[in-house]
Short mmCIF file of C-alpha atoms in Angstrom, two decimals:
data_model
loop_
_atom_site.label_atom_id
_atom_site.label_comp_id
_atom_site.label_asym_id
_atom_site.label_seq_id
_atom_site.Cartn_x
_atom_site.Cartn_y
_atom_site.Cartn_z
CA MET A 1 44.56 96.51 -17.31
CA SER A 2 44.46 96.90 -21.08
CA THR A 3 45.61 100.05 -22.84
CA PRO A 4 43.44 101.71 -25.49
CA PRO A 5 45.21 101.63 -28.86
CA GLY A 6 46.77 105.01 -29.39
CA GLY A 7 44.80 106.44 -26.47
CA ASP A 8 45.72 108.50 -23.47
CA ALA A 9 43.12 107.11 -21.07
CA ASP A 10 40.51 104.48 -20.66
CA VAL A 11 37.93 107.02 -19.50
CA ALA A 12 37.78 110.80 -19.79
CA ILE A 13 35.53 112.49 -17.23
CA VAL A 14 34.43 116.05 -17.90
CA GLY A 15 33.74 117.82 -14.61
CA ALA A 16 35.56 117.55 -11.27
CA GLY A 17 32.58 117.96 -8.97
CA PRO A 18 31.69 115.26 -6.44
CA VAL A 19 30.08 112.97 -9.05
CA GLY A 20 32.97 113.17 -11.51
CA MET A 21 35.58 112.77 -8.80
CA LEU A 22 33.78 109.81 -7.22
CA LEU A 23 33.58 108.11 -10.61
CA ALA A 24 37.28 108.79 -11.20
CA LEU A 25 38.10 107.36 -7.77
CA LEU A 26 36.07 104.19 -8.29
CA LEU A 27 37.62 103.59 -11.72
CA GLY A 28 41.10 104.44 -10.52
CA ARG A 29 40.81 101.94 -7.68
CA ARG A 30 39.95 99.31 -10.28
CA GLY A 31 43.21 100.07 -12.10
CA TRP A 32 41.90 102.08 -15.04
CA ARG A 33 43.55 105.18 -16.45
CA VAL A 34 41.31 108.21 -16.06
CA GLU A 35 41.64 111.82 -17.20
CA VAL A 36 39.43 114.38 -15.44
CA LEU A 37 38.97 117.67 -17.30
CA GLU A 38 37.66 120.57 -15.24
CA ARG A 39 36.83 124.01 -16.64
CA GLN A 40 37.47 125.87 -13.37
CA ALA A 41 40.98 126.58 -12.10
CA THR A 42 40.15 125.71 -8.48
CA ALA A 43 37.45 123.89 -6.57
CA PHE A 44 34.23 125.84 -5.96
CA GLY A 45 34.95 125.72 -2.23
CA ARG A 46 31.48 126.65 -1.00
CA PRO A 47 28.58 124.47 0.13
CA ARG A 48 25.85 123.38 -2.25
CA ALA A 49 24.38 120.01 -1.25
CA VAL A 50 23.96 119.48 2.50
CA HIS A 51 22.22 116.08 2.71
CA LEU A 52 23.34 112.46 2.38
CA ASP A 53 20.93 109.55 2.68
CA HIS A 54 22.01 106.13 3.94
CA GLU A 55 22.54 104.71 0.45
CA ALA A 56 24.84 107.59 -0.50
CA ALA A 57 26.75 107.07 2.74
CA ARG A 58 27.24 103.41 1.86
CA ILE A 59 28.55 104.37 -1.58
CA LEU A 60 31.08 106.68 0.07
CA GLN A 61 31.95 103.93 2.54
CA ASN A 62 32.80 101.58 -0.32
CA ALA A 63 34.88 104.34 -1.88
CA GLY A 64 36.90 104.51 1.35
CA LEU A 65 35.65 107.96 2.37
CA MET A 66 32.72 107.72 4.77
CA ASP A 67 34.61 106.84 7.92
CA ASP A 68 36.54 110.10 7.52
CA LEU A 69 33.46 112.12 6.56
CA ALA A 70 31.11 110.74 9.22
CA PRO A 71 32.65 112.69 12.16
CA GLN A 72 32.06 115.86 10.13
CA THR A 73 28.33 115.20 9.66
CA GLU A 74 25.26 115.87 11.78
CA VAL A 75 22.75 113.02 11.94
CA MET A 76 19.19 114.22 11.42
CA ASP A 77 16.89 113.53 14.34
CA SER A 78 13.76 114.82 12.65
CA TYR A 79 12.47 117.17 9.98
CA LEU A 80 9.53 119.29 11.14
CA TRP A 81 7.12 120.84 8.69
CA ARG A 82 5.04 123.59 10.29
CA ASN A 83 2.73 126.33 9.15
CA ALA A 84 3.01 130.06 9.65
CA GLY A 85 1.58 129.80 13.17
CA GLY A 86 4.02 127.10 14.22
CA THR A 87 1.46 124.27 14.10
CA PRO A 88 3.11 121.00 13.00
CA LEU A 89 1.99 119.65 9.63
CA LEU A 90 4.38 116.71 9.31
CA TRP A 91 7.16 115.14 11.35
CA LEU A 92 9.69 113.12 9.41
CA ASP A 93 11.49 110.90 11.91
CA GLY A 94 15.20 110.57 11.17
CA ALA A 95 15.36 107.71 13.70
CA PRO A 96 19.09 108.31 14.23
CA GLU A 97 19.51 105.22 16.38
CA ALA A 98 17.44 102.89 14.17
CA PRO A 99 19.35 100.69 11.72
CA THR A 100 18.76 101.19 8.01
CA VAL A 101 19.25 98.58 5.30
CA SER A 102 22.54 100.27 4.39
CA GLY A 103 23.89 100.41 7.93
CA TRP A 104 24.14 104.21 8.02
CA PRO A 105 21.77 106.85 9.44
CA ALA A 106 18.74 107.57 7.28
CA SER A 107 19.80 111.20 6.83
CA SER A 108 23.04 113.02 7.58
CA MET A 109 23.78 116.71 7.07
CA PHE A 110 27.24 117.77 5.92
CA HIS A 111 29.42 120.55 4.51
CA GLN A 112 30.10 119.77 0.83
CA PRO A 113 33.66 121.18 0.79
CA ASP A 114 34.55 118.53 3.40
CA LEU A 115 33.50 115.79 0.97
CA GLU A 116 35.24 117.48 -1.95
CA ARG A 117 38.50 117.67 0.01
CA LEU A 118 38.35 113.96 0.87
CA LEU A 119 37.59 113.09 -2.76
CA ALA A 120 40.49 115.19 -4.03
CA GLU A 121 42.88 113.59 -1.56
CA ALA A 122 41.72 110.07 -2.44
CA VAL A 123 41.88 110.71 -6.19
CA GLY A 124 45.35 112.18 -5.73
CA ARG A 125 46.50 108.83 -4.33
CA GLN A 126 45.44 107.00 -7.51
CA PRO A 127 48.44 106.79 -9.86
CA GLY A 128 46.24 106.17 -12.89
CA VAL A 129 44.05 109.25 -12.42
CA GLN A 130 45.04 112.71 -13.59
CA VAL A 131 42.94 115.83 -12.90
CA ARG A 132 43.48 118.72 -15.30
CA THR A 133 41.99 122.00 -14.08
CA SER A 134 41.47 125.04 -16.32
CA HIS A 135 40.55 122.73 -19.21
CA ASP A 136 37.37 123.77 -21.00
CA VAL A 137 36.13 121.02 -23.33
CA GLN A 138 35.16 122.32 -26.77
CA SER A 139 34.51 119.23 -28.87
CA VAL A 140 34.70 115.46 -29.03
CA MET A 141 35.45 113.40 -32.12
CA LEU A 142 35.45 109.69 -32.85
CA GLY A 143 38.91 108.25 -33.28
CA GLU A 144 40.11 106.05 -36.11
CA GLY A 145 38.16 102.79 -36.16
CA ALA A 146 35.58 104.23 -33.77
CA GLY A 147 37.35 102.57 -30.83
CA SER A 148 38.12 105.79 -29.00
CA VAL A 149 37.03 109.38 -28.65
CA SER A 150 39.23 112.45 -28.96
CA VAL A 151 38.35 115.21 -26.52
CA GLN A 152 39.51 118.72 -27.41
CA ALA A 153 39.84 121.27 -24.61
CA ASP A 154 41.17 124.79 -24.20
CA GLY A 155 43.84 124.62 -21.52
CA PRO A 156 45.65 127.24 -19.44
CA GLY A 157 46.73 130.26 -21.45
CA GLY A 158 44.58 129.23 -24.39
CA ALA A 159 46.71 126.19 -25.22
CA ARG A 160 44.79 123.40 -26.93
CA ALA A 161 44.85 120.02 -25.19
CA GLN A 162 43.71 116.69 -26.55
CA VAL A 163 42.78 113.56 -24.62
CA ARG A 164 41.87 110.30 -26.31
CA ALA A 165 39.79 107.87 -24.34
CA ARG A 166 37.62 104.84 -24.90
CA TRP A 167 34.69 106.40 -23.05
CA VAL A 168 33.75 109.98 -22.18
CA ILE A 169 31.50 110.76 -19.22
CA GLY A 170 29.88 114.17 -18.85
CA CYS A 171 29.69 115.09 -15.16
CA ASP A 172 29.72 118.76 -16.09
CA GLY A 173 26.55 120.06 -14.49
CA ALA A 174 23.14 121.29 -15.51
CA ASP A 175 24.51 123.15 -18.56
CA SER A 176 26.52 120.11 -19.64
CA ARG A 177 28.71 120.60 -22.70
CA ILE A 178 28.99 116.83 -23.17
CA ARG A 179 25.21 116.39 -23.08
CA ALA A 180 24.87 119.05 -25.77
CA LEU A 181 27.68 117.62 -27.92
CA ALA A 182 26.15 114.14 -27.65
CA GLY A 183 22.76 115.47 -28.72
CA LEU A 184 21.00 114.04 -25.68
CA ASP A 185 17.57 115.62 -25.32
CA VAL A 186 16.18 116.75 -21.98
CA THR A 187 12.56 116.60 -20.86
CA ASP A 188 11.43 119.63 -18.86
CA LEU A 189 9.13 118.38 -16.10
CA HIS A 190 7.62 121.82 -15.61
CA TYR A 191 8.66 122.97 -12.20
CA GLN A 192 10.37 126.29 -11.55
CA ALA A 193 10.80 128.47 -8.49
CA GLU A 194 13.48 130.92 -7.36
CA TRP A 195 14.94 130.70 -3.88
CA LEU A 196 17.65 132.59 -2.04
CA ILE A 197 20.16 130.09 -0.64
CA VAL A 198 21.99 131.34 2.46
CA ASP A 199 24.74 129.51 4.38
CA VAL A 200 25.82 130.87 7.75
CA ALA A 201 28.28 129.88 10.45
CA PRO A 202 27.03 131.06 13.88
CA ALA A 203 29.74 132.26 16.24
CA GLU A 204 28.41 129.94 18.92
CA PRO A 205 27.17 126.76 17.23
CA ALA A 206 24.23 125.08 18.91
CA ARG A 207 22.34 121.88 18.25
CA TRP A 208 18.95 122.75 16.83
CA SER A 209 16.05 120.51 17.78
CA PRO A 210 14.44 119.55 15.56
CA LEU A 211 17.55 119.75 13.43
CA ASN A 212 15.68 120.52 10.20
CA ILE A 213 12.62 122.75 9.81
CA GLN A 214 10.35 123.54 6.87
CA VAL A 215 8.14 126.59 7.32
CA CYS A 216 5.11 126.35 5.01
CA ASP A 217 4.18 130.01 5.30
CA PRO A 218 2.41 131.61 2.30
CA ALA A 219 4.00 134.92 3.31
CA ARG A 220 7.48 133.40 2.73
CA PRO A 221 8.11 129.64 2.41
CA THR A 222 11.37 129.01 4.26
CA THR A 223 13.73 126.11 4.87
CA ALA A 224 16.08 126.02 7.88
CA VAL A 225 18.35 122.97 8.05
CA SER A 226 21.78 121.92 9.19
CA GLY A 227 24.68 122.66 6.90
CA GLY A 228 26.88 120.27 8.82
CA PRO A 229 28.27 120.72 12.35
CA GLY A 230 28.46 124.41 13.25
CA ARG A 231 26.61 125.60 10.13
CA ARG A 232 23.05 126.37 9.07
CA ARG A 233 21.47 126.41 5.62
CA PHE A 234 18.48 128.69 4.98
CA GLU A 235 16.41 128.85 1.83
CA PHE A 236 13.90 131.67 1.24
CA MET A 237 11.44 131.59 -1.66
CA ARG A 238 11.43 134.66 -3.89
CA LEU A 239 7.91 136.06 -4.08
CA PRO A 240 6.35 137.83 -7.10
CA GLY A 241 7.04 141.28 -5.62
CA ASP A 242 10.74 140.63 -4.99
CA THR A 243 13.14 142.02 -7.57
CA PRO A 244 15.95 139.54 -8.33
CA ASP A 245 18.83 142.01 -7.87
CA SER A 246 17.80 143.26 -4.45
CA PHE A 247 16.51 139.90 -3.27
CA GLY A 248 19.84 138.25 -3.97
CA SER A 249 21.80 140.80 -1.93
CA PRO A 250 23.59 140.30 1.41
CA ALA A 251 21.27 142.90 2.94
CA THR A 252 18.24 140.77 2.05
CA ALA A 253 19.94 137.67 3.42
CA TRP A 254 20.57 139.34 6.78
CA ARG A 255 17.04 140.80 6.89
CA LEU A 256 15.53 137.33 6.40
CA LEU A 257 17.94 135.75 8.91
CA GLU A 258 17.16 138.23 11.68
CA PRO A 259 13.92 136.51 12.86
CA TRP A 260 16.05 133.38 13.38
CA GLY A 261 18.34 135.27 15.76
CA LEU A 262 21.23 135.52 13.29
CA THR A 263 22.93 138.86 12.60
CA PRO A 264 26.37 140.07 11.45
CA ALA A 265 27.22 140.37 15.15
CA ASN A 266 26.87 136.66 15.87
CA ALA A 267 27.29 134.85 12.54
CA VAL A 268 29.35 134.77 9.34
CA LEU A 269 27.56 134.83 6.00
CA GLU A 270 29.51 132.15 4.11
CA ARG A 271 27.42 132.15 0.95
CA HIS A 272 24.27 133.61 -0.55
CA ALA A 273 22.98 132.93 -4.05
CA LEU A 274 19.70 133.16 -5.92
CA TYR A 275 18.91 129.78 -7.46
CA THR A 276 16.22 128.66 -9.85
CA PHE A 277 14.95 125.25 -8.81
CA GLY A 278 13.95 123.14 -11.80
CA ALA A 279 13.04 119.59 -12.77
CA ARG A 280 14.61 118.06 -15.88
CA LEU A 281 15.68 114.59 -16.98
CA VAL A 282 17.63 113.37 -20.02
CA ASP A 283 15.68 111.21 -22.45
CA ARG A 284 18.76 109.04 -23.06
CA TRP A 285 21.83 108.69 -20.86
CA ARG A 286 24.16 107.48 -23.60
CA HIS A 287 25.07 108.22 -27.18
CA GLY A 288 27.77 105.91 -28.47
CA ARG A 289 30.88 106.43 -26.34
CA LEU A 290 29.47 109.47 -24.56
CA LEU A 291 27.45 109.20 -21.32
CA VAL A 292 26.20 111.64 -18.70
CA ALA A 293 25.84 111.52 -14.93
CA GLY A 294 24.81 113.78 -12.06
CA ASP A 295 23.35 117.20 -12.86
CA ALA A 296 24.26 116.66 -16.51
CA ALA A 297 21.56 113.97 -16.53
CA HIS A 298 18.99 115.31 -14.08
CA GLN A 299 17.99 118.28 -11.97
CA MET A 300 15.38 118.34 -9.23
CA PRO A 301 14.15 120.68 -6.51
CA PRO A 302 16.06 120.19 -3.23
CA PHE A 303 13.03 119.44 -1.06
CA ALA A 304 13.80 115.70 -0.78
CA GLY A 305 17.56 116.22 -0.52
CA GLN A 306 18.24 113.87 -3.42
CA GLY A 307 20.21 115.92 -5.95
CA LEU A 308 23.73 114.92 -4.93
CA CYS A 309 22.60 111.53 -3.61
CA SER A 310 21.23 110.70 -7.06
CA GLY A 311 24.50 111.77 -8.67
CA LEU A 312 26.53 109.55 -6.34
CA ARG A 313 24.25 106.64 -7.25
CA ASP A 314 24.92 107.43 -10.92
CA ALA A 315 28.68 107.15 -10.35
CA ALA A 316 28.36 103.88 -8.42
CA SER A 317 26.07 102.40 -11.08
CA LEU A 318 28.31 103.44 -13.96
CA ALA A 319 31.69 102.52 -12.47
CA TRP A 320 31.21 98.75 -12.31
CA ARG A 321 29.65 98.69 -15.78
CA LEU A 322 32.60 100.53 -17.28
CA ASP A 323 34.94 98.18 -15.43
CA LEU A 324 33.38 95.10 -17.03
CA VAL A 325 33.16 96.65 -20.50
CA LEU A 326 36.75 97.94 -20.42
CA ALA A 327 37.97 94.52 -19.29
CA GLY A 328 36.12 92.84 -22.18
CA ARG A 329 33.92 90.85 -19.81
CA ALA A 330 30.67 92.37 -21.07
CA PRO A 331 29.50 93.97 -24.33
CA ASP A 332 29.07 97.73 -24.42
CA THR A 333 25.29 97.23 -24.40
CA LEU A 334 25.71 96.77 -20.65
CA LEU A 335 26.04 100.56 -20.51
CA ASP A 336 22.50 100.91 -21.87
CA SER A 337 21.10 99.37 -18.70
CA TYR A 338 22.74 102.19 -16.75
CA GLY A 339 20.24 104.58 -18.29
CA THR A 340 17.18 102.37 -17.94
CA GLU A 341 17.89 101.54 -14.30
CA ARG A 342 18.79 105.04 -13.24
CA GLY A 343 16.28 106.86 -15.42
CA SER A 344 13.30 105.19 -13.78
CA GLN A 345 14.67 105.67 -10.28
CA VAL A 346 15.63 109.32 -10.80
CA ARG A 347 12.27 110.14 -12.40
CA ALA A 348 10.56 108.90 -9.24
CA GLU A 349 12.90 111.05 -7.12
CA ILE A 350 12.15 114.11 -9.25
CA ASP A 351 8.40 113.54 -9.10
CA PHE A 352 8.55 113.17 -5.31
CA SER A 353 10.62 116.35 -4.95
CA VAL A 354 8.20 118.28 -7.15
CA GLU A 355 5.21 117.10 -5.12
CA LEU A 356 6.92 118.23 -1.92
CA GLY A 357 7.52 121.60 -3.55
CA LYS A 358 3.86 121.93 -4.42
CA ILE A 359 3.01 121.45 -0.75
CA ILE A 360 5.65 123.88 0.51
CA CYS A 361 5.27 126.65 -2.05
CA VAL A 362 1.59 127.49 -1.52
CA LEU A 363 1.32 131.28 -1.61
CA ASP A 364 -2.46 131.73 -1.46
CA PRO A 365 -3.55 132.04 2.21
CA ALA A 366 -6.89 130.27 1.61
CA ALA A 367 -5.20 127.39 -0.20
CA ALA A 368 -2.60 127.21 2.59
CA ALA A 369 -5.40 126.97 5.19
CA ASP A 370 -6.95 124.09 3.23
CA ARG A 371 -3.54 122.38 3.10
CA ASP A 372 -3.08 122.81 6.84
CA ARG A 373 -6.45 121.18 7.53
CA ASP A 374 -5.59 118.26 5.25
CA PHE A 375 -2.31 117.70 7.08
CA ALA A 376 -3.75 117.96 10.60
CA PRO A 377 -4.54 114.20 10.85
CA ILE A 378 -1.05 113.35 9.61
CA ALA A 379 0.58 115.53 12.26
CA GLU A 380 -1.67 114.12 14.98
CA ALA A 381 -0.61 110.59 14.04
CA GLY A 382 2.95 111.41 15.09
CA PRO A 383 6.34 111.07 13.40
CA VAL A 384 6.54 109.15 10.14
CA PRO A 385 9.68 107.41 8.82
CA VAL A 386 11.81 108.88 6.06
CA PRO A 387 10.48 107.35 2.81
CA ASP A 388 12.41 104.54 1.19
CA ARG A 389 14.17 105.22 -2.08
CA PRO A 390 12.36 104.03 -5.24
CA PRO A 391 13.55 100.77 -6.84
CA LEU A 392 15.73 100.48 -9.91
CA GLY A 393 14.19 100.35 -13.35
CA THR A 394 14.72 97.63 -15.93
CA GLY A 395 18.34 96.57 -16.08
CA LEU A 396 20.89 93.98 -15.04
CA LEU A 397 18.57 92.20 -12.63
CA LEU A 398 17.34 88.62 -12.34
CA PRO A 399 14.03 88.48 -14.22
CA GLY A 400 11.00 87.57 -12.16
CA ASP A 401 12.70 88.11 -8.79
CA PRO A 402 10.76 90.71 -6.76
CA GLN A 403 13.85 91.31 -4.60
CA ALA A 404 16.09 92.15 -7.55
CA GLY A 405 16.95 95.84 -7.56
CA GLN A 406 16.47 96.27 -3.82
CA PRO A 407 19.43 97.30 -1.62
CA ALA A 408 21.26 94.44 0.04
CA LEU A 409 21.31 94.52 3.81
CA GLN A 410 24.47 95.78 5.47
CA ALA A 411 24.39 94.84 9.14
CA PRO A 412 27.32 94.29 11.52
CA VAL A 413 28.98 90.88 11.37
CA GLY A 414 31.46 89.26 13.68
CA PRO A 415 31.51 88.62 17.42
CA ALA A 416 30.48 91.28 19.91
CA GLY A 417 33.35 93.68 20.51
CA SER A 418 34.84 93.28 17.04
CA ARG A 419 31.88 93.69 14.74
CA ARG A 420 32.43 95.18 11.30
CA ARG A 421 30.18 96.35 8.48
CA LEU A 422 29.53 93.65 5.91
CA ASP A 423 30.95 95.61 2.95
CA ASP A 424 34.18 96.24 4.85
CA VAL A 425 34.52 92.48 5.33
CA THR A 426 33.62 91.48 1.78
CA GLY A 427 35.36 94.39 0.10
CA GLY A 428 32.19 95.24 -1.81
CA GLY A 429 32.27 94.27 -5.47
CA TRP A 430 30.45 91.16 -6.69
CA VAL A 431 29.40 89.07 -3.69
CA LEU A 432 27.60 85.75 -3.33
CA LEU A 433 26.32 85.70 0.23
CA GLY A 434 24.73 82.64 1.78
CA TYR A 435 22.99 82.22 5.11
CA LEU A 436 23.96 78.75 6.40
CA ALA A 437 24.38 77.84 2.72
CA ASP A 438 27.96 77.85 1.36
CA PRO A 439 28.06 79.62 -2.03
CA ALA A 440 31.66 78.63 -2.74
CA GLY A 441 30.86 74.94 -2.44
CA ASP A 442 27.94 75.32 -4.82
CA LEU A 443 29.90 76.63 -7.82
CA PRO A 444 31.22 74.17 -10.41
CA ALA A 445 34.91 74.65 -11.18
CA GLU A 446 34.46 76.38 -14.52
CA LEU A 447 31.80 78.75 -13.18
CA ALA A 448 33.94 79.44 -10.10
CA ARG A 449 36.82 80.51 -12.39
CA TRP A 450 34.52 82.89 -14.27
CA TRP A 451 33.18 84.28 -10.99
CA ALA A 452 36.69 84.92 -9.70
CA GLY A 453 37.57 86.50 -13.05
CA ILE A 454 35.07 89.33 -12.53
CA GLY A 455 36.32 89.81 -8.98
CA GLY A 456 33.47 87.84 -7.42
CA ARG A 457 33.82 86.51 -3.87
CA CYS A 458 31.78 84.08 -1.77
CA PHE A 459 30.82 84.37 1.89
CA GLN A 460 28.83 82.18 4.25
CA LEU A 461 27.00 83.68 7.21
CA THR A 462 26.17 81.59 10.26
CA PRO A 463 25.01 82.41 13.80
CA ASP A 464 28.37 81.45 15.30
CA GLY A 465 30.90 80.77 12.50
CA PRO A 466 33.86 82.75 11.17
CA LEU A 467 31.49 85.27 9.54
CA GLN A 468 29.11 85.58 12.44
CA ASP A 469 25.59 86.97 12.33
CA SER A 470 25.92 87.93 15.96
CA THR A 471 23.02 90.42 15.95
CA GLY A 472 20.63 88.06 14.16
CA ALA A 473 19.87 90.74 11.55
CA TYR A 474 20.81 88.51 8.65
CA GLY A 475 18.85 85.56 9.94
CA ARG A 476 15.76 87.77 10.04
CA TRP A 477 16.49 89.28 6.61
CA PHE A 478 16.99 85.96 4.85
CA ALA A 479 13.85 84.62 6.54
CA THR A 480 11.90 87.58 5.17
CA LEU A 481 13.34 86.96 1.70
CA GLU A 482 12.54 83.23 2.02
CA ARG A 483 15.92 82.63 0.38
CA ASP A 484 19.30 81.41 1.58
CA THR A 485 21.59 82.95 -1.07
CA VAL A 486 21.82 86.40 -2.62
CA LEU A 487 24.02 87.88 -5.34
CA ILE A 488 25.02 91.46 -4.52
CA ARG A 489 26.21 93.85 -7.23
CA PRO A 490 29.12 96.29 -6.69
CA ASP A 491 26.61 99.14 -6.19
CA SER A 492 25.09 97.19 -3.26
CA TYR A 493 21.84 96.33 -5.05
CA LEU A 494 20.64 92.75 -5.32
CA PHE A 495 21.06 91.13 -8.72
CA GLY A 496 18.87 88.31 -7.47
CA THR A 497 18.07 85.79 -4.75
CA ALA A 498 17.70 82.00 -4.68
CA ALA A 499 17.26 79.05 -2.32
CA GLY A 500 18.20 75.40 -2.05
CA PRO A 501 20.84 73.28 -3.77
CA GLY A 502 22.34 75.01 -6.77
CA ALA A 503 21.23 78.48 -5.62
CA ALA A 504 24.65 80.13 -5.95
CA ALA A 505 25.38 78.38 -9.25
CA GLY A 506 22.02 79.47 -10.61
CA LEU A 507 22.60 83.10 -9.67
CA ALA A 508 26.17 83.23 -10.99
CA GLY A 509 25.13 81.45 -14.16
CA ALA A 510 22.28 83.90 -14.73
CA LEU A 511 24.65 86.81 -14.28
CA ARG A 512 27.17 85.30 -16.70
CA SER A 513 24.47 84.82 -19.31
CA ALA A 514 23.29 88.39 -18.87
CA LEU A 515 26.78 89.81 -19.18
CA GLY A 516 27.45 87.57 -22.16
CA GLY A 517 25.00 89.45 -24.33
CA ALA A 518 21.43 88.73 -23.25
CA LEU A 519 21.07 92.11 -21.58
CA GLY A 520 20.88 93.78 -24.95
CA GLY A 521 17.32 92.48 -25.05
CA ALA A 522 15.16 91.58 -22.09
CA LEU A 523 17.59 92.51 -19.32
CA GLY A 524 19.24 95.58 -20.72
CA GLY A 525 16.33 97.45 -22.18
CA ALA A 526 18.66 98.71 -24.89
CA GLY A 527 15.86 99.86 -27.13
CA SER A 528 15.84 103.23 -25.41
CA GLU A 529 19.57 103.87 -25.80
CA ALA A 530 21.90 104.32 -28.75
CA THR A 531 24.19 101.30 -28.96
CA GLY A 532 27.82 101.53 -29.87
CA SER A 533 27.33 100.04 -33.32
CA GLU A 534 24.49 102.46 -34.11
CA ALA A 535 26.40 105.50 -32.93
CA GLU A 536 29.81 104.61 -34.34
CA SER A 537 29.18 103.64 -37.93
CA GLY A 538 31.96 106.00 -38.98
CA ARG A 539 34.02 108.97 -37.98
CA GLY A 540 32.05 111.93 -36.74
CA VAL A 541 32.20 115.10 -34.74
CA TRP A 542 29.85 116.00 -31.87
#
C-alpha cells in the first residue's frame, strides 16, 4: 500500500471502543497503517451494549470474530412486553431457528467485554495497526499541502505526541472531541430520560423464558434482558420523585432487584450506573479529512438495541470507502456518500427507538390503561417478527434499482455435510454473484482487470455445481428478485441487480463509473457534506 508523504499513518482513529477497534481491524486487514489514540489507560472492562442483530453479527463474521463470539452469546427466543399486571402487550418473536437474510439469528445477547477482548486480540495481530492508550487528543491541524492531518495528543506523563495521517476518524463517543474540532453540528431530537442500568451475575445462572422482558408499568418502567450467558441486564426508569444520588446507589439497585429474586446472597452486582438516554444525530458526518462514527455521530435510546449495531455498521460502511480512496481508486467524494447512506438509516433507527420509548415510559396510570387497551388486539394476534432494519439512504447504489441498498442474502452453500456461509466462501469484499449465470464469463478483459484491481471476485451458483445451492435458498431469492446477477458491496449490501446477457458487465461498469467521479453528483449526494477541496483550501487548525 502507498505511504502518505511525511506521514505516520494512513488513518488515525480517535477512540478504542468497539467501533474504533473494528474500523482499525478492517483497515489493517486491508494493509493500511492505522494509529488508534485512546484517552483511557485501559479498556473500560464493563458491559454497556448487550444486543447484536443479524447484520451486526455478519459484520463481525467478515471481520473474523463472530465464530469465536457466537458461543459466548445467548440467542433471543422472544421479547415480551407486558403491563403492570403481567398481561402481554406485545410479543416480539426472535425466531431463533428461522434463517435471516444475513444467516445469523435475528437477535443475540452478549457481554461487551467478550467482544472487546476479541477485537483487541485481532487488532494486535495486525502489524500495521498501533493502539496508543493514555493519549488524549487536543487538536488537529492540516499538514503542508493539505494532504494530511496532524493530530496532537497528550500522552503518558504529559508528554506531547503527534500523529500525521491522511484521514482522521472520530470514534470517541457522545462527547466526541473530533466532532467538536471538526465543527460538526448535532441535531437534538428531543428525547431524554434517566434510567438506572444494573448488570448482575446470578450465582446459579438459569435460562429465562422469555429471555427478554419489558415491563410497561407506570409505577416503574423496567427492562429485564439477558446480558449474555450467565448474566442479566436490568434497567429501571428514574421517576420524578427519585433523587439522582440515592437512585444511583448500590442500595437502590438491590432494592429494585429484589422482586426479581436477586439479592447479594445469590448474585454479584457487576455494574450500576445512572444514564441519561438521549437522541441526537450529526448534521454532517465529514468535514474535510475528519469524519465521525459510532456514538460520536449518533445517540439513541436503547429500546431497539441498535446503538452498538449502528456503530458497527458505520465502521463497515466507512472501511471499504477509505480503502478505495487511499488506494487512489475513487475520489474522496466517495466519503460523502458514507454520511448520506448512514444518516438516513440511523435517523430511522433513532425515530423507531424514540417511539418505543414513548410506549414504554408512560407514567400516567390512565394513559397507561389506554395504551394497554390499544395493544390488546396486537397481543391477541400472537408473536410478531423482529422488524427489519431500514434501508440505506442515497449513496453508492445503482440508480433506479429497488433492490439496491438491501442486504444480500447469506445462506449456506455447498453439499450437505460440508456447507459453509457464503461470505466465508467468497471472502466478502466486492462480489459478483450469478445464479446459473457466470459473471466471470460476462466481463470484457479490460473491465475484468479493473474489477480484479479493486479486489472484486466472481462466483456462479448452481443447484449442483462447485458452488452448490443445496438448500435452494438462492434459487428462491433470485426468483424473488427476478434477476440472475447481483453485485454485493464489502458491507454486504447490494450495489445493484441485473438479468440477462451483459448483466455482470453492466453492474461492474456502473460501479466503475460511480467510483470514477459520478458519485459526487447523483450517486454520492455530496451536497450535504463538505468536500475535500472545500475544506482544505489552505492550512488551518480545528
